[in-house]
XYZ file of C-alpha atoms in Angstrom:
521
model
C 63.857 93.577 96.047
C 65.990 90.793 96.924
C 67.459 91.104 100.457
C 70.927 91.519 100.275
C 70.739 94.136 97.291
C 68.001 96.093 99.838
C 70.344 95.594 102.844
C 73.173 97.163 101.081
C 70.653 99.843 100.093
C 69.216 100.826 103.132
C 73.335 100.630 104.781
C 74.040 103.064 102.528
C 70.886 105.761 102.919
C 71.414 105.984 106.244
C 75.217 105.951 106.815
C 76.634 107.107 103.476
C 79.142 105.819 100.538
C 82.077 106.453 103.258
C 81.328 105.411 106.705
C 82.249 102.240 107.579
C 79.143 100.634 108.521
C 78.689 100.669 104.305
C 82.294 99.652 103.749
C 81.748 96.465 105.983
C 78.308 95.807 104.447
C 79.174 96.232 100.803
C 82.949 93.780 101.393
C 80.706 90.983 102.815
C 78.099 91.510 99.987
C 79.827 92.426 96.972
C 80.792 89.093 95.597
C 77.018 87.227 96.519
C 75.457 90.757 94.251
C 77.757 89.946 91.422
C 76.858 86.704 91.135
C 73.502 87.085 91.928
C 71.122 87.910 88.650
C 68.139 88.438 90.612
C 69.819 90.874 92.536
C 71.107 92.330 89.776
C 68.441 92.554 88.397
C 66.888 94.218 91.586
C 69.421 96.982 91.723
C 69.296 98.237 88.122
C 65.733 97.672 88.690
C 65.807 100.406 91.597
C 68.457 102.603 89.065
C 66.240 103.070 86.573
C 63.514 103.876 88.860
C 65.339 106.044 91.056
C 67.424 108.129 88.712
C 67.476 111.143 91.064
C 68.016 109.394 93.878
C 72.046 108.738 93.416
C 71.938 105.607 96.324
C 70.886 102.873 94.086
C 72.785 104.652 90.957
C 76.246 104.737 93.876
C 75.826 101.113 94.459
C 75.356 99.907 90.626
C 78.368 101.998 89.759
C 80.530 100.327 93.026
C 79.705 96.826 90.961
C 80.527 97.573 87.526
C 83.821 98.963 89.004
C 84.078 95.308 91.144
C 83.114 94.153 88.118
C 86.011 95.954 85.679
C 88.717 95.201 88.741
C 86.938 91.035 88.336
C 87.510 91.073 84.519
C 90.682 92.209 84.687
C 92.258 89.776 87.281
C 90.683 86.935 85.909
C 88.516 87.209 88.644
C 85.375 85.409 89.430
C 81.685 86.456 88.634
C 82.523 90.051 86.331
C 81.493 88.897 83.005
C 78.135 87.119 84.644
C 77.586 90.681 86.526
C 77.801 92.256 83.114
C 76.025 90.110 81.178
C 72.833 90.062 83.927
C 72.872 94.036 84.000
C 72.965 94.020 80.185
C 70.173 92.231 80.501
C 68.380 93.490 82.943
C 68.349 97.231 81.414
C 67.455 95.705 78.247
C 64.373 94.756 79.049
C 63.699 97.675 81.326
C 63.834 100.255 78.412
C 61.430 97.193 76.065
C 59.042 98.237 78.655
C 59.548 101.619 78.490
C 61.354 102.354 81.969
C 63.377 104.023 80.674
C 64.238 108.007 79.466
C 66.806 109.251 77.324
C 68.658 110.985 79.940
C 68.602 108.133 82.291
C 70.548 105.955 79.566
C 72.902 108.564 79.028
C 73.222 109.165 82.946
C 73.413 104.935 83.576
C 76.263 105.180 80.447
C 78.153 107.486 82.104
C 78.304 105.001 85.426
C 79.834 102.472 82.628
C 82.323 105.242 81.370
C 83.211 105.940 85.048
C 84.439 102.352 85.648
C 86.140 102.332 83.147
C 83.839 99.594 81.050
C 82.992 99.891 77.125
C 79.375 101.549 77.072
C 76.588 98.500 76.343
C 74.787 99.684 72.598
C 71.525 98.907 74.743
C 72.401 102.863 76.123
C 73.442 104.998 73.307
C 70.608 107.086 71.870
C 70.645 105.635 69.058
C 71.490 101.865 69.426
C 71.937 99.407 66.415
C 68.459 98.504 65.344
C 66.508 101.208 66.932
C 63.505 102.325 64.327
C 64.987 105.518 62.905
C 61.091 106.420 61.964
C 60.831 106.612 66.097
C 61.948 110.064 67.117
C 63.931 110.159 70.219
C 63.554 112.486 72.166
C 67.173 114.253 72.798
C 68.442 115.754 76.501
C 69.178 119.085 76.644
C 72.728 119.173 76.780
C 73.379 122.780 76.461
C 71.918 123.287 79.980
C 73.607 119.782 81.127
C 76.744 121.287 80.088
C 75.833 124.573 81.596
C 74.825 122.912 85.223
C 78.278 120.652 85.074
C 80.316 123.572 84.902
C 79.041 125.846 87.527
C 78.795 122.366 89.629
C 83.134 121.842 89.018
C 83.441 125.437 89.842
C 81.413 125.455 93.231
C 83.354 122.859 94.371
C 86.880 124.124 93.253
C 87.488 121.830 89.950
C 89.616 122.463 87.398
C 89.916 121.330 83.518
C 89.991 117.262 84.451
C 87.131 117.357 86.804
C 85.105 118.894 83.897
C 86.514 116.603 81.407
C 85.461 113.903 83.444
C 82.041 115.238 84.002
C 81.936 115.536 80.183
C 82.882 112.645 79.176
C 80.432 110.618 81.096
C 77.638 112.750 79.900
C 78.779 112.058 76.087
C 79.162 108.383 77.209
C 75.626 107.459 75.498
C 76.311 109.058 72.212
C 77.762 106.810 69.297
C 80.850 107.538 68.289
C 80.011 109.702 64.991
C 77.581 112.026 67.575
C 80.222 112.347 70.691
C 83.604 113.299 67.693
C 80.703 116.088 66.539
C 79.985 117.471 70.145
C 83.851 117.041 71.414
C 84.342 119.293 68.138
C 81.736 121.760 68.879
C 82.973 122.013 72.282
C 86.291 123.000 71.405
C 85.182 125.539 68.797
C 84.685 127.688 72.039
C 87.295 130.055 73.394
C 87.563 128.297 76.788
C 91.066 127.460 78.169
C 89.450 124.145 80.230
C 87.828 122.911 76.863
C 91.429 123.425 75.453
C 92.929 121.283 78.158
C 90.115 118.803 78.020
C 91.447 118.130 74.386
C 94.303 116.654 75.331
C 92.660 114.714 77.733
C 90.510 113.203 74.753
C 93.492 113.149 72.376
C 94.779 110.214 74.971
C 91.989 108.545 75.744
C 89.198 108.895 72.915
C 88.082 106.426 70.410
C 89.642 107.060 66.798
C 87.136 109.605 65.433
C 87.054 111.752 68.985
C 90.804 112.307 68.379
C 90.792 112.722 65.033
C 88.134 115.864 65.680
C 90.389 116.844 68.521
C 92.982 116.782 65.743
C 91.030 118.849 63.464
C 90.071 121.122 66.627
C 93.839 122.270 67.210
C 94.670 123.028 63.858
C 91.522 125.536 63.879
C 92.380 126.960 66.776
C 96.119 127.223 65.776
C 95.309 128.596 62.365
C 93.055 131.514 64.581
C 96.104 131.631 66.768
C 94.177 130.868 69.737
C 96.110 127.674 70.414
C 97.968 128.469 73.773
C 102.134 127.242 73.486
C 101.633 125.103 76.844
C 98.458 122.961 75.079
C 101.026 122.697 71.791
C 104.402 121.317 73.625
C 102.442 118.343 74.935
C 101.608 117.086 71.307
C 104.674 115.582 70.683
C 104.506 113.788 74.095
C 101.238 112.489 73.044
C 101.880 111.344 69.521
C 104.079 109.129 71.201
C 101.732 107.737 72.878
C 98.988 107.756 70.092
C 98.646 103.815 67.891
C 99.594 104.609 64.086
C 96.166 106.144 62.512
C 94.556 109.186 60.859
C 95.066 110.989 64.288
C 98.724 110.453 64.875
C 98.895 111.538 61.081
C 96.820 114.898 62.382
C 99.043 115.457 64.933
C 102.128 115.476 63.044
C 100.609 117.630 60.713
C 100.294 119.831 63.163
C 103.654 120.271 64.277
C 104.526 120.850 60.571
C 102.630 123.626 60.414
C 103.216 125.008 63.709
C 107.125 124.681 62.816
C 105.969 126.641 59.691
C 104.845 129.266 61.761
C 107.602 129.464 64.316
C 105.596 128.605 67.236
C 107.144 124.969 67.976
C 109.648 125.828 70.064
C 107.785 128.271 72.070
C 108.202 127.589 75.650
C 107.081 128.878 79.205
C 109.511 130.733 80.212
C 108.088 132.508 83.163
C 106.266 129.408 84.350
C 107.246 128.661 88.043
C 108.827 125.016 88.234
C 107.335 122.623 91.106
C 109.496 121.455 94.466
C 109.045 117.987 94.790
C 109.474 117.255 98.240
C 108.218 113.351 99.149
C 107.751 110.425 96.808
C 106.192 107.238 98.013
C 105.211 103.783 96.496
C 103.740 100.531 97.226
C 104.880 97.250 96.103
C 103.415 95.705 93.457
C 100.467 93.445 94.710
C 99.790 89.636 93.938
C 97.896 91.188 90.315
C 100.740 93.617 89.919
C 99.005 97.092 90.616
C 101.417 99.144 92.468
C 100.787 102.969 93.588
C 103.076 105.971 93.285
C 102.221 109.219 95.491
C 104.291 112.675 95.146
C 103.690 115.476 97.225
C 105.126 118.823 95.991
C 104.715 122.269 95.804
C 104.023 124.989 92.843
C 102.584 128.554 93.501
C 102.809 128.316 97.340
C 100.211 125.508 96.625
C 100.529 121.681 98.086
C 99.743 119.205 95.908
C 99.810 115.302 95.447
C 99.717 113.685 92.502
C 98.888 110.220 92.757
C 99.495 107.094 90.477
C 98.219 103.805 89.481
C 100.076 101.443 87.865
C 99.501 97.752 86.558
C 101.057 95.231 84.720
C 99.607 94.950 81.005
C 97.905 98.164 81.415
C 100.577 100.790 82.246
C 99.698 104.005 83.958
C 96.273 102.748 84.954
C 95.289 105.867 86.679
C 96.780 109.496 87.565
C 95.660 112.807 89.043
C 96.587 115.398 90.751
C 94.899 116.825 94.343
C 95.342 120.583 95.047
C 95.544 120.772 98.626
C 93.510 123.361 100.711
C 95.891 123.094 103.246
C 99.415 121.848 104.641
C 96.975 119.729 107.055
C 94.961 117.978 103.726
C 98.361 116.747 102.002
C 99.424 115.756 105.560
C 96.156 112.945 105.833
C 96.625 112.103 102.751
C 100.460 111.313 102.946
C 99.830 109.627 106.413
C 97.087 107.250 104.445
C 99.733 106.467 101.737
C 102.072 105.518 104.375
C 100.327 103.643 106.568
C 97.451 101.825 105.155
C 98.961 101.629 101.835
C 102.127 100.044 102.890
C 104.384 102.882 101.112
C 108.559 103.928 101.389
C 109.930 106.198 100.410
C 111.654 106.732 97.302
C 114.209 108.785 95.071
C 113.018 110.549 91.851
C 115.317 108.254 89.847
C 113.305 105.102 90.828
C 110.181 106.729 90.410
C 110.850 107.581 86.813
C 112.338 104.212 85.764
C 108.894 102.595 87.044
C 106.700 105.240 85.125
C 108.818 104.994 81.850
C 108.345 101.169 81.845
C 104.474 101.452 82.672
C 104.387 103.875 79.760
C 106.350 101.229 77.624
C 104.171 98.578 78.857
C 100.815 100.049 78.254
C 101.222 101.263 75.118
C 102.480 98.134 74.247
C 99.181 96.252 75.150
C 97.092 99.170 73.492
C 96.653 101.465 76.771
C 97.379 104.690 76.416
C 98.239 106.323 79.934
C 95.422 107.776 81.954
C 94.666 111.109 80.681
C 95.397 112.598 84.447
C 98.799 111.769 83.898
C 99.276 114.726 81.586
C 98.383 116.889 84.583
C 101.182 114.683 86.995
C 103.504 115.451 84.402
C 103.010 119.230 84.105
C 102.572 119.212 88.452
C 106.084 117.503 88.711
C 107.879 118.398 85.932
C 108.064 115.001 84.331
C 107.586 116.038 80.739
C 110.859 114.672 79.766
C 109.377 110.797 80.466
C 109.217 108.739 77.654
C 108.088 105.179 77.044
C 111.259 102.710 77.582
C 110.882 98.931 78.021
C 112.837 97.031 80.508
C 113.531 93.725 80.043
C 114.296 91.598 82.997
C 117.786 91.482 82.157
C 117.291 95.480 82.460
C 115.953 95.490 85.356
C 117.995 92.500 86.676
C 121.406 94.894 86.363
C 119.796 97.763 87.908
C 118.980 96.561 91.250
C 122.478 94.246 90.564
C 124.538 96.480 89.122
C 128.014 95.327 90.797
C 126.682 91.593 89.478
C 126.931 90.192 92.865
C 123.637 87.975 92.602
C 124.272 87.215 88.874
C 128.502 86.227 89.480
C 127.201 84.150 92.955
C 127.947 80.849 93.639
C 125.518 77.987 94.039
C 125.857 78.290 97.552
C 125.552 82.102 98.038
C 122.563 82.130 95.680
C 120.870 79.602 98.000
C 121.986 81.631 100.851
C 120.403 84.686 99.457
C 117.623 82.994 98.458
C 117.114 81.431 102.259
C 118.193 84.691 104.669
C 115.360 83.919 106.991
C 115.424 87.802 108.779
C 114.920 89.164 105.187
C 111.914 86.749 103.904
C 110.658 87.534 107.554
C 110.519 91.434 106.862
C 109.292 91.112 103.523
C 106.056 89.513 104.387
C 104.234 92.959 104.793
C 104.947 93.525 101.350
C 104.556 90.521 99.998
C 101.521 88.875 102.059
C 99.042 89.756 98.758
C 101.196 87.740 96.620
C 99.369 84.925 95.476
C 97.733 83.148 92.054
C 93.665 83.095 91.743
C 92.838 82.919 88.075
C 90.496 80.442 86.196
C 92.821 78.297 85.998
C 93.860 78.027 89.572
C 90.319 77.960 90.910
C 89.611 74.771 88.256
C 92.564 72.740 89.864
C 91.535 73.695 93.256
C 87.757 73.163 92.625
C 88.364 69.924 90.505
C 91.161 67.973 92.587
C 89.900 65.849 95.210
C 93.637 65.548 96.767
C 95.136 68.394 98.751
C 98.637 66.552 97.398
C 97.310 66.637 93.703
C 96.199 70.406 93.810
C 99.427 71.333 95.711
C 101.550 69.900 92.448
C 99.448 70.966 89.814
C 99.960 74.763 91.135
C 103.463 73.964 90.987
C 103.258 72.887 87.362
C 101.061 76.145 86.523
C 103.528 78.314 88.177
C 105.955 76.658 86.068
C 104.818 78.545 83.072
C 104.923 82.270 85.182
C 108.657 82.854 86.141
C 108.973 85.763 84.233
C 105.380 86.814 85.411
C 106.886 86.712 89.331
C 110.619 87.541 88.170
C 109.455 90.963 87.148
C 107.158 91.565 89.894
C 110.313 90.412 92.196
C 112.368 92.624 90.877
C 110.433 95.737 90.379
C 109.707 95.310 94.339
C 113.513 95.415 94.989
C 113.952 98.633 92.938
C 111.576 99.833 94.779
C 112.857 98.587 98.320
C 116.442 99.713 97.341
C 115.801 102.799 97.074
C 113.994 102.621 99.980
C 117.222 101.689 101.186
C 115.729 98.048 102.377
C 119.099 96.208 100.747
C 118.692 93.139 102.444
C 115.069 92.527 101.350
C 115.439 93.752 97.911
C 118.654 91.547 97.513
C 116.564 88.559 98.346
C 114.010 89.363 96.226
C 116.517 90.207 93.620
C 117.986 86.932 93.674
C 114.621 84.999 93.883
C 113.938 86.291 90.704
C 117.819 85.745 89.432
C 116.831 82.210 90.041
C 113.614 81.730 88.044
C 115.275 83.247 85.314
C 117.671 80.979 85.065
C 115.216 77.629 85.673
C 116.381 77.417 89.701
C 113.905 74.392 90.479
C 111.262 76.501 91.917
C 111.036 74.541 95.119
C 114.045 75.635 95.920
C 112.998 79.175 96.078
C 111.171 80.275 99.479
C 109.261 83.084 97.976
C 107.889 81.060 95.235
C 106.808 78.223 97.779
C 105.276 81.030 100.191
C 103.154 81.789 96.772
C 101.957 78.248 96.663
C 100.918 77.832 99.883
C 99.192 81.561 99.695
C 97.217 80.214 97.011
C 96.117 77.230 98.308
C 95.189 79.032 101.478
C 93.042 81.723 99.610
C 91.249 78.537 97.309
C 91.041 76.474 100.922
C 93.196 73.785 100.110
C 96.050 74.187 102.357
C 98.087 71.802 103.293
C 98.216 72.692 106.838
């Protein structure tokens, strides 16, 4: 096996996935394995070999997340690590090293990172020999093993969704809608919650059996009132197809039947007690935590969110103890670089992810529906915010937009505030494709240093939003003099200030060309 793929290996057999003797191997490794096809190669090598063993199946899994996160950011080396493994498991199951259940278990690593499934690992890829029988799992006792596994360790309905999901990862899509519909021909109050879960984030024909699913078990009248208030919510969130048609169908015929506006009435309502977020980093993911209480239990939901993507990520931890939510609310804090914040700002940022994602064809994360049950944030619906929008809101007396060329610059230049916003802003910097060309191919530190001028050019509104949504978030955090600076940074690129003029936007520059190593200094 190549060496640094077996070094990483061995790091993690003998330390574990958490300690930080694997953390600090895998950080100074990571980008060396992506790039690497022979160690690519090595690893899914040692995956397919070693199926049972879940090291080398932890460490592949690590990548194609690193990979994902790569893709995403217009990072370096993702597509190559893709590509390799594609390749590499290819010709592993040409020679035969490969079982049916170990594609469907490698798919479900791809489902977990959130990466379309290669046709290479469905059980019946395009071009396999129908004639050739293969050989099928057995899922009834998979299915059987993953539920008394999420019970054991206290899971609920999205711990078992998840579990399901990446075990139907492998099947094509016409072979997963038929099992997801199977499933929820059972009388099983997870399975019914796992539904919506699908309904957000399935392909077309999963939802449009989940569809079909709801209006069986609402014409048995086993469809519980909770499952059918969240439909609405969801068809909202749903693109125009046979599905959304399903689902308003639905409601027609639960209207029919007087069950629409059914409601909870004896269901206890949550205390939210702390919410927390983090700034919005240089590829504009930003986290939200909430820590409440329903039931006498602790809880904290906990929120990704990124720009073109929306609500990236949600879910929500029930807390054993006071102690638990405590640690986890300390890490938010400190090592996530979180304030504090009021329920108002929290909901303005989640209704524009909402409005965002949807708008780039991302449905939330199908945790969310449990965040919004947890804090009673089934009101939220998608609204988009231009920057004008958001522009008013953290200037709503106009003082930034009614300043003078001198107070603007003044604003724009209050050294004590661009000193205390470094902590939150130290991330912010450009490394695309593009940047890394003009860095690679410049041979002048002078040249590069303009042309990342000129590229930034064409991304005002990019860093005007991400400016301002960090001053909602700091005045609420009651940070007025940072978020006013930061507020008026981004007044200025909206209205063509000459970005040189603008100390944040310079700090940017000179970020980037310290992070491509052609700084100036």
């Amino acid at each position: 096996m190549v060496k640094i793929a077996e070094t990483c290996l061995n790091v993690l057999y003998q330390h574990g996935l958490s300690s930080p003797q694997f953390q600090f191997c895998f950080e100074r490794a990571k980008h060396e394995l992506l790039a690497n096809d022979l160690a690519c190669d090595a690893i899914v090598a040692e995956v397919m070999q070693s199926m049972d063993h879940p090291g080398a199946a932890t460490l592949f899994g690590l990548l194609l997340d690193e990979a994902r996160m790569a893709i995403e950011n217009d990072g370096q080396y993702g597509k190559a690590f893709l590509e390799n493994a594609e390749k590499a498991i290819k010709a592993r199951i040409a020679a035969g090293a490969c079982e049916p259940l170990h594609r469907l278990k490698i798919a479900g690593l791809y489902r977990r990172a959130g990466l379309p499934v290669p046709d290479i690992l469905m059980l019946d890829p395009v071009g396999e020999n129908p004639a050739d029988e293969t050989p099928m799992p057995d899922l009834d006792g998979a299915l059987a093993g993953l539920a008394a596994d999420v019970e054991a360790e206290g899971g609920g309905a999205y711990e078992f969704f998840s579990g399901l999901d990446e075990m139907s990862a492998g099947m094509p899509e016409e072979a997963k809608a038929a099992f997801v519909h199977h499933l929820l021909s059972l009388d099983n109050p997870l399975l019914e919650r796992c539904a919506l879960y699908w309904l957000v984030s399935g392909a077309s024909l999963t939802r449009e059996a989940v569809a079909a699913s709801l209006r069986e078990r609402l014409m048995r009248g086993k469809l519980e009132p909770e499952t059918l208030s969240y439909l609405p919510i969801i068809r909202g969130w749903l693109p125009a197809g046979a599905a959304r048609a399903a689902i308003d169908d639905l409601g027609k015929l639960a209207r029919r039947r007087g069950l629409a506006d059914v409601s909870n009435q004896n269901r206890a309502e949550p205390i939210v007690s702390d919410i927390m977020a983090t700034t919005a980093d240089g590829v504009g993911a930003q986290g939200l935590t909430i820590v409440g209480k329903l039931q006498a239990q602790t809880f904290v939901a906990m929120i990704l969110l990124k720009t073109g993507y929306g609500i990236k990520d949600a879910f929500v931890i029930r807390c054993r103890s006071k102690r638990e939510a405590a640690s986890i609310v300390s890490y938010a804090r400190q090592e996530a670089n979180s304030v504090r914040i009021d329920r108002m700002t929290a909901e303005l940022l989640l209704e524009a992810a909402l409005a965002d994602g949807i708008e780039n064809g991302h449905p939330p994360a199908p945790g969310f529906i449990d965040v919004m049950e947890a804090c009673s944030l089934s009101q939220l619906r998608p609204q988009e915010r231009d920057l004008q929008a958001l522009l008013d809101h953290v200037d709503p007396e106009k003082e930034i937009q009614n300043a003078t060329a001198a107070q603007l610059d003044r604003m724009l230049r209050n050294v004590p505030a661009l000193d205390a916003l470094v902590p939150f802003t130290d991330s912010w910097f450009e490394d695309t494709g593009e940047t890394r060309a003009i860095i690679k191919g410049s041979r002048s530190v002078r040249t590069v240093e303009k042309k990342i001028w000129a590229f930034l050019e064409a991304r005002r509104d990019i860093w005007a939003r991400r400016f301002l949504q960090t001053a909602i978030i700091l005045k609420s955090a009651k940070k007025e003099r940072m978020s006013k600076a930061l507020a008026a940074a981004a007044f200025a690129l909206m209205h063509k200030h000459p970005l040189q003029d603008i100390p944040l936007v310079e700090d940017i520059v000179m970020t980037t060309l310290d992070a491509g190593g052609g700084s100036l200094w």
